[in-house]
GROMACS .gro file of C-alpha atoms in nm:
model
   84
    1GLU     CA    1  11.065   8.543  10.130
    2ALA     CA    2  10.784   8.542   9.906
    3HIS     CA    3  10.446   8.431  10.012
    4ALA     CA    4  10.324   8.036  10.040
    5ILE     CA    5  10.083   8.099   9.876
    6ARG     CA    6  10.234   8.317   9.536
    7VAL     CA    7  10.470   8.083   9.540
    8ARG     CA    8  10.185   7.757   9.491
    9GLN     CA    9  10.057   7.961   9.227
   10CYS     CA   10  10.333   7.961   9.072
   11GLN     CA   11  10.438   7.568   9.105
   12VAL     CA   12  10.102   7.517   8.938
   13HIS     CA   13  10.104   7.760   8.662
   14ASP     CA   14  10.465   7.554   8.584
   15ASP     CA   15  10.311   7.237   8.624
   16LEU     CA   16  10.044   7.366   8.388
   17LEU     CA   17  10.262   7.436   8.147
   18LYS     CA   18  10.413   7.127   8.086
   19MET     CA   19  10.082   6.968   7.995
   20GLN     CA   20  10.101   6.904   7.643
   21PRO     CA   21   9.864   6.982   7.580
   22THR     CA   22   9.866   7.269   7.750
   23PRO     CA   23   9.528   7.364   7.915
   24THR     CA   24   9.305   7.596   8.089
   25PHE     CA   25   9.319   7.723   8.434
   26GLN     CA   26   9.089   7.955   8.572
   27THR     CA   27   9.050   8.033   8.921
   28SER     CA   28   8.891   8.335   9.172
   29TRP     CA   29   9.097   8.612   9.205
   30PRO     CA   30   9.192   8.742   9.448
   31VAL     CA   31   9.240   8.403   9.658
   32VAL     CA   32   9.195   8.407   9.975
   33SER     CA   33   9.558   8.455  10.157
   34GLU     CA   34   9.829   8.628  10.369
   35GLU     CA   35   9.787   8.864  10.059
   36TYR     CA   36   9.417   8.974  10.066
   37PHE     CA   37   9.379   9.357  10.238
   38GLU     CA   38   9.737   9.429  10.052
   39TYR     CA   39   9.540   9.331   9.680
   40ALA     CA   40   9.276   9.522   9.801
   41ASP     CA   41   9.411   9.803   9.907
   42VAL     CA   42   9.591   9.822   9.586
   43LEU     CA   43   9.311   9.739   9.324
   44ASP     CA   44   9.072  10.018   9.570
   45ALA     CA   45   9.385  10.266   9.456
   46VAL     CA   46   9.332  10.179   9.146
   47SER     CA   47   8.948  10.202   9.164
   48ASP     CA   48   8.852  10.528   9.287
   49PHE     CA   49   9.191  10.694   9.025
   50ALA     CA   50   8.958  10.528   8.750
   51ALA     CA   51   8.625  10.692   8.890
   52GLU     CA   52   8.762  10.993   8.940
   53HIS     CA   53   8.580  11.213   8.596
   54ASN     CA   54   8.924  11.484   8.665
   55ARG     CA   55   9.186  11.291   8.638
   56LYS     CA   56   9.466  11.619   8.615
   57ARG     CA   57   9.717  11.463   8.841
   58LYS     CA   58   9.938  11.171   8.793
   59PHE     CA   59   9.772  10.820   8.922
   60VAL     CA   60  10.131  10.791   9.211
   61PHE     CA   61  10.229  10.469   9.386
   62VAL     CA   62  10.496  10.409   9.710
   63GLU     CA   63  10.583  10.053   9.713
   64LEU     CA   64  10.791  10.047  10.066
   65GLY     CA   65  10.952   9.736  10.226
   66ALA     CA   66  11.228   9.513  10.090
   67GLY     CA   67  11.029   9.382   9.863
   68TYR     CA   68  11.112   9.339   9.493
   69GLY     CA   69  10.790   9.551   9.337
   70HIS     CA   70  10.490   9.290   9.351
   71TRP     CA   71  10.254   9.564   9.443
   72THR     CA   72  10.382   9.844   9.206
   73PHE     CA   73  10.381   9.558   8.898
   74THR     CA   74  10.033   9.468   9.047
   75ALA     CA   75   9.867   9.841   9.063
   76HIS     CA   76  10.072   9.934   8.707
   77ARG     CA   77   9.854   9.605   8.561
   78ALA     CA   78   9.492   9.730   8.678
   79LEU     CA   79   9.581  10.056   8.635
   80MET     CA   80   9.697   9.961   8.236
   81GLN     CA   81   9.374   9.753   8.292
   82LYS     CA   82   9.087  10.039   8.423
   83VAL     CA   83   9.282  10.336   8.235
   84PRO     CA   84   9.406  10.246   7.896
   0.00000   0.00000   0.00000
């Protein structure tokens, strides 16, 4: 079951894509919701890794649970921005 805030964000995104011309949509991230602490933990882990001066180790992220990889994808995208 998807979190309510994520479902609502997807609905808003889909509605905006239907508009012509496609409007610009901005929001502040992360949205304070039931997922706030998960986002904070993921971004903190990526930030700590990116701040290391000596990166002899790989970034390792394990997502446990019955999800569908949302946090793994979030960690990957954040890592690609911080350590291209």
